[in-house]
PDB file of C-alpha atoms in Angstrom:
ATOM      1  CA  MET F   1      -0.932  14.450  -8.685  1.00 87.00           C
ATOM      2  CA  ALA F   2       1.871  15.896  -6.557  1.00 95.00           C
ATOM      3  CA  PHE F   3       4.068  15.016  -3.596  1.00 97.00           C
ATOM      4  CA  GLN F   4       3.554  17.018  -0.458  1.00 97.00           C
ATOM      5  CA  HIS F   5       6.176  17.306   2.277  1.00 98.00           C
ATOM      6  CA  LEU F   6       4.893  15.888   5.554  1.00 98.00           C
ATOM      7  CA  ALA F   7       7.844  15.887   7.977  1.00 98.00           C
ATOM      8  CA  GLY F   8      11.578  15.298   7.914  1.00 97.00           C
ATOM      9  CA  ARG F   9      12.411  12.957   5.022  1.00 98.00           C
ATOM     10  CA  VAL F  10       8.808  11.936   4.353  1.00 98.00           C
ATOM     11  CA  TRP F  11       6.767  13.083   1.382  1.00 98.00           C
ATOM     12  CA  ILE F  12       3.299  11.794   0.522  1.00 98.00           C
ATOM     13  CA  CYS F  13       1.316  11.644  -2.716  1.00 97.00           C
ATOM     14  CA  PRO F  14      -2.406  11.144  -1.976  1.00 95.00           C
ATOM     15  CA  GLY F  15      -4.527   8.749  -3.918  1.00 92.00           C
ATOM     16  CA  ASP F  16      -7.820   9.502  -5.623  1.00 91.00           C
ATOM     17  CA  PRO F  17     -10.404  10.653  -3.019  1.00 90.00           C
ATOM     18  CA  ASP F  18     -13.172   8.931  -5.011  1.00 91.00           C
ATOM     19  CA  PRO F  19     -13.487   5.521  -3.280  1.00 88.00           C
ATOM     20  CA  ALA F  20     -14.768   3.971  -6.517  1.00 88.00           C
ATOM     21  CA  SER F  21     -11.334   4.383  -8.081  1.00 90.00           C
ATOM     22  CA  VAL F  22      -9.693   2.291  -5.348  1.00 94.00           C
ATOM     23  CA  GLN F  23      -6.458   4.250  -5.633  1.00 95.00           C
ATOM     24  CA  ALA F  24      -4.190   4.275  -2.591  1.00 96.00           C
ATOM     25  CA  GLY F  25      -1.755   7.026  -1.757  1.00 97.00           C
ATOM     26  CA  VAL F  26       1.987   6.416  -1.649  1.00 98.00           C
ATOM     27  CA  ALA F  27       4.881   7.869   0.331  1.00 98.00           C
ATOM     28  CA  VAL F  28       8.567   8.329  -0.300  1.00 98.00           C
ATOM     29  CA  ILE F  29      11.287   8.597   2.305  1.00 98.00           C
ATOM     30  CA  ALA F  30      13.804  10.742   0.435  1.00 97.00           C
ATOM     31  CA  ASP F  31      17.447  10.021   1.099  1.00 94.00           C
ATOM     32  CA  GLU F  32      20.642  10.599  -0.876  1.00 90.00           C
ATOM     33  CA  ARG F  33      21.766   7.064   0.158  1.00 91.00           C
ATOM     34  CA  GLY F  34      18.681   5.614  -1.559  1.00 91.00           C
ATOM     35  CA  SER F  35      15.048   6.573  -1.223  1.00 96.00           C
ATOM     36  CA  VAL F  36      12.276   4.231  -0.052  1.00 98.00           C
ATOM     37  CA  LEU F  37       8.901   4.153  -1.848  1.00 98.00           C
ATOM     38  CA  VAL F  38       6.009   2.879   0.253  1.00 98.00           C
ATOM     39  CA  ASP F  39       3.553   1.075  -2.057  1.00 98.00           C
ATOM     40  CA  ALA F  40       3.757   0.929  -5.813  1.00 98.00           C
ATOM     41  CA  GLY F  41       0.590   2.513  -7.124  1.00 97.00           C
ATOM     42  CA  GLN F  42      -2.512   0.713  -8.337  1.00 97.00           C
ATOM     43  CA  SER F  43      -1.334   0.203 -11.931  1.00 97.00           C
ATOM     44  CA  PRO F  44       1.578   0.863 -14.253  1.00 97.00           C
ATOM     45  CA  ALA F  45      -0.215   4.027 -15.413  1.00 96.00           C
ATOM     46  CA  HIS F  46      -0.559   5.220 -11.825  1.00 97.00           C
ATOM     47  CA  ALA F  47       3.098   4.389 -11.176  1.00 97.00           C
ATOM     48  CA  ARG F  48       4.130   6.507 -14.153  1.00 97.00           C
ATOM     49  CA  GLU F  49       2.149   9.420 -12.730  1.00 97.00           C
ATOM     50  CA  ILE F  50       3.911   8.940  -9.406  1.00 97.00           C
ATOM     51  CA  GLN F  51       7.273   8.905 -11.170  1.00 97.00           C
ATOM     52  CA  ALA F  52       6.422  12.204 -12.886  1.00 97.00           C
ATOM     53  CA  ALA F  53       5.395  13.677  -9.531  1.00 97.00           C
ATOM     54  CA  LEU F  54       8.736  12.549  -8.014  1.00 97.00           C
ATOM     55  CA  ARG F  55      10.628  14.322 -10.781  1.00 96.00           C
ATOM     56  CA  ALA F  56       8.517  17.459 -10.446  1.00 97.00           C
ATOM     57  CA  ALA F  57       9.262  17.584  -6.708  1.00 97.00           C
ATOM     58  CA  GLY F  58      12.961  17.037  -7.284  1.00 96.00           C
ATOM     59  CA  LEU F  59      12.940  13.827  -5.225  1.00 96.00           C
ATOM     60  CA  PRO F  60      15.439  11.033  -5.901  1.00 94.00           C
ATOM     61  CA  PRO F  61      14.197   7.782  -7.475  1.00 94.00           C
ATOM     62  CA  PRO F  62      13.622   4.918  -5.047  1.00 97.00           C
ATOM     63  CA  ARG F  63      16.090   2.144  -4.334  1.00 97.00           C
ATOM     64  CA  TRP F  64      13.588   0.160  -2.261  1.00 98.00           C
ATOM     65  CA  LEU F  65       9.871  -0.441  -2.677  1.00 98.00           C
ATOM     66  CA  VAL F  66       8.004  -1.571   0.452  1.00 98.00           C
ATOM     67  CA  TYR F  67       4.596  -3.214   0.191  1.00 98.00           C
ATOM     68  CA  THR F  68       2.312  -2.402   3.107  1.00 98.00           C
ATOM     69  CA  HIS F  69       0.276  -5.440   2.032  1.00 98.00           C
ATOM     70  CA  HIS F  70      -0.560  -7.451  -1.070  1.00 98.00           C
ATOM     71  CA  HIS F  71      -3.828  -5.862  -2.217  1.00 98.00           C
ATOM     72  CA  TRP F  72      -3.892  -4.811  -5.855  1.00 97.00           C
ATOM     73  CA  ASP F  73      -4.183  -1.049  -5.319  1.00 97.00           C
ATOM     74  CA  HIS F  74      -0.857  -1.157  -3.461  1.00 98.00           C
ATOM     75  CA  VAL F  75       1.174  -3.457  -5.691  1.00 98.00           C
ATOM     76  CA  TRP F  76      -0.060  -3.515  -9.287  1.00 98.00           C
ATOM     77  CA  GLY F  77       2.199  -0.599 -10.233  1.00 98.00           C
ATOM     78  CA  ALA F  78       5.348  -2.453  -9.242  1.00 98.00           C
ATOM     79  CA  CYS F  79       6.121  -3.698 -12.743  1.00 97.00           C
ATOM     80  CA  ALA F  80       6.683  -0.072 -13.763  1.00 97.00           C
ATOM     81  CA  TRP F  81       9.421   0.479 -11.135  1.00 96.00           C
ATOM     82  CA  PRO F  82      12.748  -0.787 -12.531  1.00 92.00           C
ATOM     83  CA  ASP F  83      15.845  -1.340 -10.444  1.00 91.00           C
ATOM     84  CA  VAL F  84      14.167  -1.460  -7.030  1.00 97.00           C
ATOM     85  CA  GLU F  85      14.338  -4.091  -4.351  1.00 98.00           C
ATOM     86  CA  ILE F  86      10.776  -5.043  -3.381  1.00 98.00           C
ATOM     87  CA  VAL F  87      10.299  -5.639   0.352  1.00 98.00           C
ATOM     88  CA  GLY F  88       7.266  -7.436   1.727  1.00 98.00           C
ATOM     89  CA  HIS F  89       6.026  -9.811   4.421  1.00 98.00           C
ATOM     90  CA  VAL F  90       6.349 -13.550   3.887  1.00 97.00           C
ATOM     91  CA  ALA F  91       2.561 -14.039   3.971  1.00 97.00           C
ATOM     92  CA  GLY F  92       2.118 -11.501   1.188  1.00 97.00           C
ATOM     93  CA  GLU F  93       4.851 -13.145  -0.878  1.00 97.00           C
ATOM     94  CA  ARG F  94       2.877 -16.410  -0.962  1.00 95.00           C
ATOM     95  CA  LEU F  95      -0.362 -14.614  -1.855  1.00 97.00           C
ATOM     96  CA  LEU F  96       1.256 -12.538  -4.609  1.00 98.00           C
ATOM     97  CA  ARG F  97       2.796 -15.624  -6.212  1.00 97.00           C
ATOM     98  CA  GLU F  98      -0.757 -16.979  -6.508  1.00 97.00           C
ATOM     99  CA  GLU F  99      -1.934 -13.632  -7.897  1.00 97.00           C
ATOM    100  CA  ALA F 100       0.906 -13.538 -10.396  1.00 97.00           C
ATOM    101  CA  ALA F 101      -0.243 -16.867 -11.844  1.00 97.00           C
ATOM    102  CA  ARG F 102      -3.727 -15.639 -12.670  1.00 97.00           C
ATOM    103  CA  PRO F 103      -4.455 -14.768 -16.339  1.00 97.00           C
ATOM    104  CA  TRP F 104      -5.194 -11.100 -15.794  1.00 97.00           C
ATOM    105  CA  SER F 105      -7.128  -9.447 -18.648  1.00 97.00           C
ATOM    106  CA  HIS F 106     -10.419  -7.620 -19.104  1.00 97.00           C
ATOM    107  CA  ARG F 107     -11.983 -10.890 -20.134  1.00 97.00           C
ATOM    108  CA  TYR F 108     -10.752 -12.602 -16.991  1.00 98.00           C
ATOM    109  CA  LEU F 109     -12.053  -9.765 -14.813  1.00 97.00           C
ATOM    110  CA  ARG F 110     -15.507 -10.073 -16.399  1.00 97.00           C
ATOM    111  CA  GLU F 111     -15.532 -13.842 -15.894  1.00 97.00           C
ATOM    112  CA  GLN F 112     -14.622 -13.436 -12.223  1.00 97.00           C
ATOM    113  CA  VAL F 113     -17.371 -10.890 -11.607  1.00 97.00           C
ATOM    114  CA  ARG F 114     -19.959 -13.162 -13.266  1.00 97.00           C
ATOM    115  CA  ALA F 115     -18.851 -15.951 -10.925  1.00 97.00           C
ATOM    116  CA  ASN F 116     -18.841 -13.696  -7.829  1.00 96.00           C
ATOM    117  CA  PRO F 117     -20.762 -10.413  -8.247  1.00 96.00           C
ATOM    118  CA  ARG F 118     -19.382  -9.105  -4.964  1.00 95.00           C
ATOM    119  CA  LEU F 119     -16.062  -8.636  -6.755  1.00 96.00           C
ATOM    120  CA  GLY F 120     -17.695  -6.125  -9.081  1.00 96.00           C
ATOM    121  CA  PRO F 121     -16.536  -2.806  -7.571  1.00 95.00           C
ATOM    122  CA  SER F 122     -12.936  -3.933  -7.155  1.00 96.00           C
ATOM    123  CA  PHE F 123     -12.633  -5.635 -10.510  1.00 96.00           C
ATOM    124  CA  ARG F 124     -14.295  -2.797 -12.408  1.00 96.00           C
ATOM    125  CA  ALA F 125     -11.789  -0.419 -10.796  1.00 96.00           C
ATOM    126  CA  ARG F 126      -8.971  -2.710 -11.944  1.00 97.00           C
ATOM    127  CA  ALA F 127     -10.304  -2.749 -15.491  1.00 97.00           C
ATOM    128  CA  LEU F 128     -10.332   1.067 -15.530  1.00 96.00           C
ATOM    129  CA  ALA F 129      -6.884   1.322 -13.939  1.00 96.00           C
ATOM    130  CA  VAL F 130      -4.924  -0.896 -16.356  1.00 96.00           C
ATOM    131  CA  ASP F 131      -4.740   0.554 -19.853  1.00 89.00           C
ATOM    132  CA  SER F 132      -2.750  -2.370 -21.306  1.00 93.00           C
ATOM    133  CA  TRP F 133      -2.052  -5.900 -20.151  1.00 96.00           C
ATOM    134  CA  ASP F 134       0.834  -6.432 -22.580  1.00 93.00           C
ATOM    135  CA  ASP F 135       3.660  -5.737 -20.124  1.00 92.00           C
ATOM    136  CA  PHE F 136       1.648  -6.109 -16.944  1.00 97.00           C
ATOM    137  CA  ALA F 137       2.860  -8.432 -14.195  1.00 97.00           C
ATOM    138  CA  VAL F 138       2.133  -8.917 -10.515  1.00 98.00           C
ATOM    139  CA  LEU F 139       5.464  -8.883  -8.723  1.00 98.00           C
ATOM    140  CA  PRO F 140       5.983 -10.691  -5.386  1.00 98.00           C
ATOM    141  CA  PRO F 141       8.576  -9.147  -3.051  1.00 98.00           C
ATOM    142  CA  THR F 142      12.194 -10.000  -3.728  1.00 96.00           C
ATOM    143  CA  ARG F 143      13.153  -9.507  -0.071  1.00 97.00           C
ATOM    144  CA  ILE F 144      10.860 -10.972   2.556  1.00 97.00           C
ATOM    145  CA  PHE F 145      10.698 -10.647   6.330  1.00 98.00           C
ATOM    146  CA  THR F 146       8.671 -12.226   9.106  1.00 97.00           C
ATOM    147  CA  ASP F 147       8.475  -9.780  12.050  1.00 97.00           C
ATOM    148  CA  GLU F 148      10.648  -6.686  11.573  1.00 97.00           C
ATOM    149  CA  LEU F 149      13.263  -5.392   9.173  1.00 98.00           C
ATOM    150  CA  GLU F 150      15.373  -2.254   9.155  1.00 98.00           C
ATOM    151  CA  LEU F 151      16.623  -0.901   5.831  1.00 98.00           C
ATOM    152  CA  PRO F 152      20.119   0.647   5.587  1.00 96.00           C
ATOM    153  CA  VAL F 153      18.601   4.165   5.587  1.00 97.00           C
ATOM    154  CA  GLY F 154      16.987   3.765   9.014  1.00 97.00           C
ATOM    155  CA  VAL F 155      13.465   2.936   7.776  1.00 98.00           C
ATOM    156  CA  ARG F 156      11.840   0.190   9.821  1.00 98.00           C
ATOM    157  CA  VAL F 157       9.106  -2.167   8.574  1.00 98.00           C
ATOM    158  CA  ARG F 158       7.041  -4.177  11.064  1.00 98.00           C
ATOM    159  CA  HIS F 159       4.366  -6.791  10.504  1.00 98.00           C
ATOM    160  CA  VAL F 160       1.120  -6.071  12.357  1.00 98.00           C
ATOM    161  CA  GLY F 161      -1.394  -8.282  10.495  1.00 97.00           C
ATOM    162  CA  GLY F 162      -5.055  -7.646  11.171  1.00 95.00           C
ATOM    163  CA  ALA F 163      -8.414  -8.321   9.545  1.00 95.00           C
ATOM    164  CA  HIS F 164      -7.764  -6.269   6.406  1.00 96.00           C
ATOM    165  CA  ALA F 165      -4.829  -8.373   5.231  1.00 97.00           C
ATOM    166  CA  PRO F 166      -2.703 -11.044   6.913  1.00 97.00           C
ATOM    167  CA  ASP F 167       0.530  -9.391   5.701  1.00 98.00           C
ATOM    168  CA  SER F 168      -0.298  -5.827   6.797  1.00 98.00           C
ATOM    169  CA  THR F 169       2.914  -3.961   7.536  1.00 98.00           C
ATOM    170  CA  VAL F 170       3.598  -0.530   9.023  1.00 98.00           C
ATOM    171  CA  VAL F 171       6.592   1.583   8.030  1.00 98.00           C
ATOM    172  CA  ALA F 172       8.304   3.772  10.626  1.00 98.00           C
ATOM    173  CA  VAL F 173      10.610   6.685   9.956  1.00 98.00           C
ATOM    174  CA  PRO F 174      11.825   7.417  13.499  1.00 98.00           C
ATOM    175  CA  ASP F 175      13.941  10.476  12.666  1.00 97.00           C
ATOM    176  CA  SER F 176      10.899  12.094  11.068  1.00 98.00           C
ATOM    177  CA  GLY F 177       8.300  11.035  13.642  1.00 98.00           C
ATOM    178  CA  VAL F 178       6.135   9.329  10.976  1.00 98.00           C
ATOM    179  CA  LEU F 179       4.344   5.993  10.945  1.00 98.00           C
ATOM    180  CA  LEU F 180       2.896   4.869   7.605  1.00 98.00           C
ATOM    181  CA  LEU F 181      -0.049   2.510   8.309  1.00 98.00           C
ATOM    182  CA  GLY F 182      -1.092   1.232   4.930  1.00 97.00           C
ATOM    183  CA  ASP F 183      -4.608  -0.162   5.410  1.00 97.00           C
ATOM    184  CA  CYS F 184      -3.739  -2.124   8.560  1.00 97.00           C
ATOM    185  CA  TYR F 185      -6.652  -1.080  10.752  1.00 96.00           C
ATOM    186  CA  TYR F 186      -9.318  -1.108   8.044  1.00 96.00           C
ATOM    187  CA  PRO F 187     -12.009  -3.820   7.996  1.00 95.00           C
ATOM    188  CA  PRO F 188     -11.716  -6.634   5.442  1.00 94.00           C
ATOM    189  CA  PRO F 189     -12.060  -5.800   1.721  1.00 91.00           C
ATOM    190  CA  ALA F 190     -15.599  -5.074   0.615  1.00 87.00           C
ATOM    191  CA  HIS F 191     -16.239  -8.467  -1.022  1.00 88.00           C
ATOM    192  CA  LEU F 192     -15.304 -10.192   2.257  1.00 88.00           C
ATOM    193  CA  ARG F 193     -16.822  -7.710   4.708  1.00 91.00           C
ATOM    194  CA  THR F 194     -19.765  -8.433   6.994  1.00 92.00           C
ATOM    195  CA  PRO F 195     -22.070  -5.851   8.611  1.00 92.00           C
ATOM    196  CA  GLU F 196     -20.306  -6.459  11.925  1.00 93.00           C
ATOM    197  CA  ASP F 197     -16.840  -5.567  10.649  1.00 92.00           C
ATOM    198  CA  ARG F 198     -15.391  -2.306  11.925  1.00 92.00           C
ATOM    199  CA  PRO F 199     -11.998  -0.518  11.856  1.00 93.00           C
ATOM    200  CA  ASP F 200      -9.559  -2.160  14.244  1.00 95.00           C
ATOM    201  CA  LEU F 201      -9.070   0.695  16.719  1.00 93.00           C
ATOM    202  CA  ALA F 202      -7.385  -1.621  19.192  1.00 94.00           C
ATOM    203  CA  LEU F 203      -4.586  -2.130  16.662  1.00 96.00           C
ATOM    204  CA  VAL F 204      -4.240   1.662  16.264  1.00 95.00           C
ATOM    205  CA  ARG F 205      -4.163   2.068  20.035  1.00 95.00           C
ATOM    206  CA  ARG F 206      -1.181  -0.304  20.228  1.00 96.00           C
ATOM    207  CA  LEU F 207       0.639   1.833  17.682  1.00 97.00           C
ATOM    208  CA  LEU F 208       0.188   5.137  19.483  1.00 97.00           C
ATOM    209  CA  ALA F 209       3.454   6.479  20.859  1.00 96.00           C
ATOM    210  CA  ASP F 210       4.725   9.849  22.032  1.00 96.00           C
ATOM    211  CA  ASP F 211       7.636   9.821  19.554  1.00 96.00           C
ATOM    212  CA  VAL F 212       5.323   9.420  16.561  1.00 97.00           C
ATOM    213  CA  HIS F 213       3.921  12.797  15.449  1.00 97.00           C
ATOM    214  CA  TRP F 214       2.166  11.753  12.241  1.00 98.00           C
ATOM    215  CA  TYR F 215       0.037   8.703  11.351  1.00 98.00           C
ATOM    216  CA  VAL F 216      -0.627   8.147   7.670  1.00 98.00           C
ATOM    217  CA  ALA F 217      -3.175   5.672   6.344  1.00 97.00           C
ATOM    218  CA  SER F 218      -3.287   4.983   2.592  1.00 96.00           C
ATOM    219  CA  HIS F 219      -6.804   6.256   1.909  1.00 95.00           C
ATOM    220  CA  GLN F 220      -7.083   9.115   4.386  1.00 94.00           C
ATOM    221  CA  PRO F 221      -5.392  12.412   5.156  1.00 95.00           C
ATOM    222  CA  PRO F 222      -2.513  12.246   7.676  1.00 97.00           C
ATOM    223  CA  MET F 223      -3.403  12.500  11.340  1.00 97.00           C
ATOM    224  CA  THR F 224      -1.368  14.074  14.127  1.00 97.00           C
ATOM    225  CA  LEU F 225      -0.805  12.068  17.280  1.00 97.00           C
ATOM    226  CA  ASP F 226      -3.502  14.088  19.044  1.00 96.00           C
ATOM    227  CA  GLU F 227      -5.960  13.459  16.185  1.00 96.00           C
ATOM    228  CA  ALA F 228      -5.188   9.731  16.194  1.00 95.00           C
ATOM    229  CA  ARG F 229      -5.737   9.562  19.953  1.00 95.00           C
ATOM    230  CA  ALA F 230      -9.032  11.440  19.632  1.00 95.00           C
ATOM    231  CA  ALA F 231     -10.184   9.112  16.788  1.00 92.00           C
ATOM    232  CA  VAL F 232      -9.431   6.048  18.884  1.00 92.00           C
ATOM    233  CA  ALA F 233     -11.191   7.506  21.951  1.00 91.00           C
ATOM    234  CA  ALA F 234     -14.266   8.435  19.857  1.00 88.00           C
ATOM    235  CA  GLY F 235     -14.483   4.952  18.363  1.00 78.00           C
TER     236      GLY F 235
END
């Protein structure tokens, strides 16, 4: 696991390419005034690997942690990030408070899968990702927004919603020409998906702009503007 420089202040650390692991990539906007981490990792163990990769790359530790949305593979590592302000959309804050109240454990995961077998792939991945529940906690954001928010280091977060998650948020780094998409245009999670669900290319089309040179989704390699336009046209 290693951070790769993308453009300007933006570095990315890809997730596991095996979809069964349900491990999202993360990004850091490195700044001497305070870096911004985009998504927390899928577990405390994953977060610790990200922290080691930050140190290996010589990147400063984050001051802010931005959630692109509330799904577990983007937020369950947050409890391993001390001394950060967690930024997230108001809809995700409500959902994560509900998640935080659930009695997470391997036993609870098994019980949930027995009650709803469609949860199996996601919950098995969670069981493999969390090596100990002793200090585990789901953390709602400590700073919420509704439409848009700009952090003091010039990083902009904007709510876009969509079928994948009601709180989906994109993170723009204008001086670097980068837009971090999270999972915003993906179809709903597998246990909620129907055969008719498709990626929301109309949402991507609305995000295309000449001053954005890189588009980064959490589970795919970065795309240039030309590649993003071609993908939308082909869809």
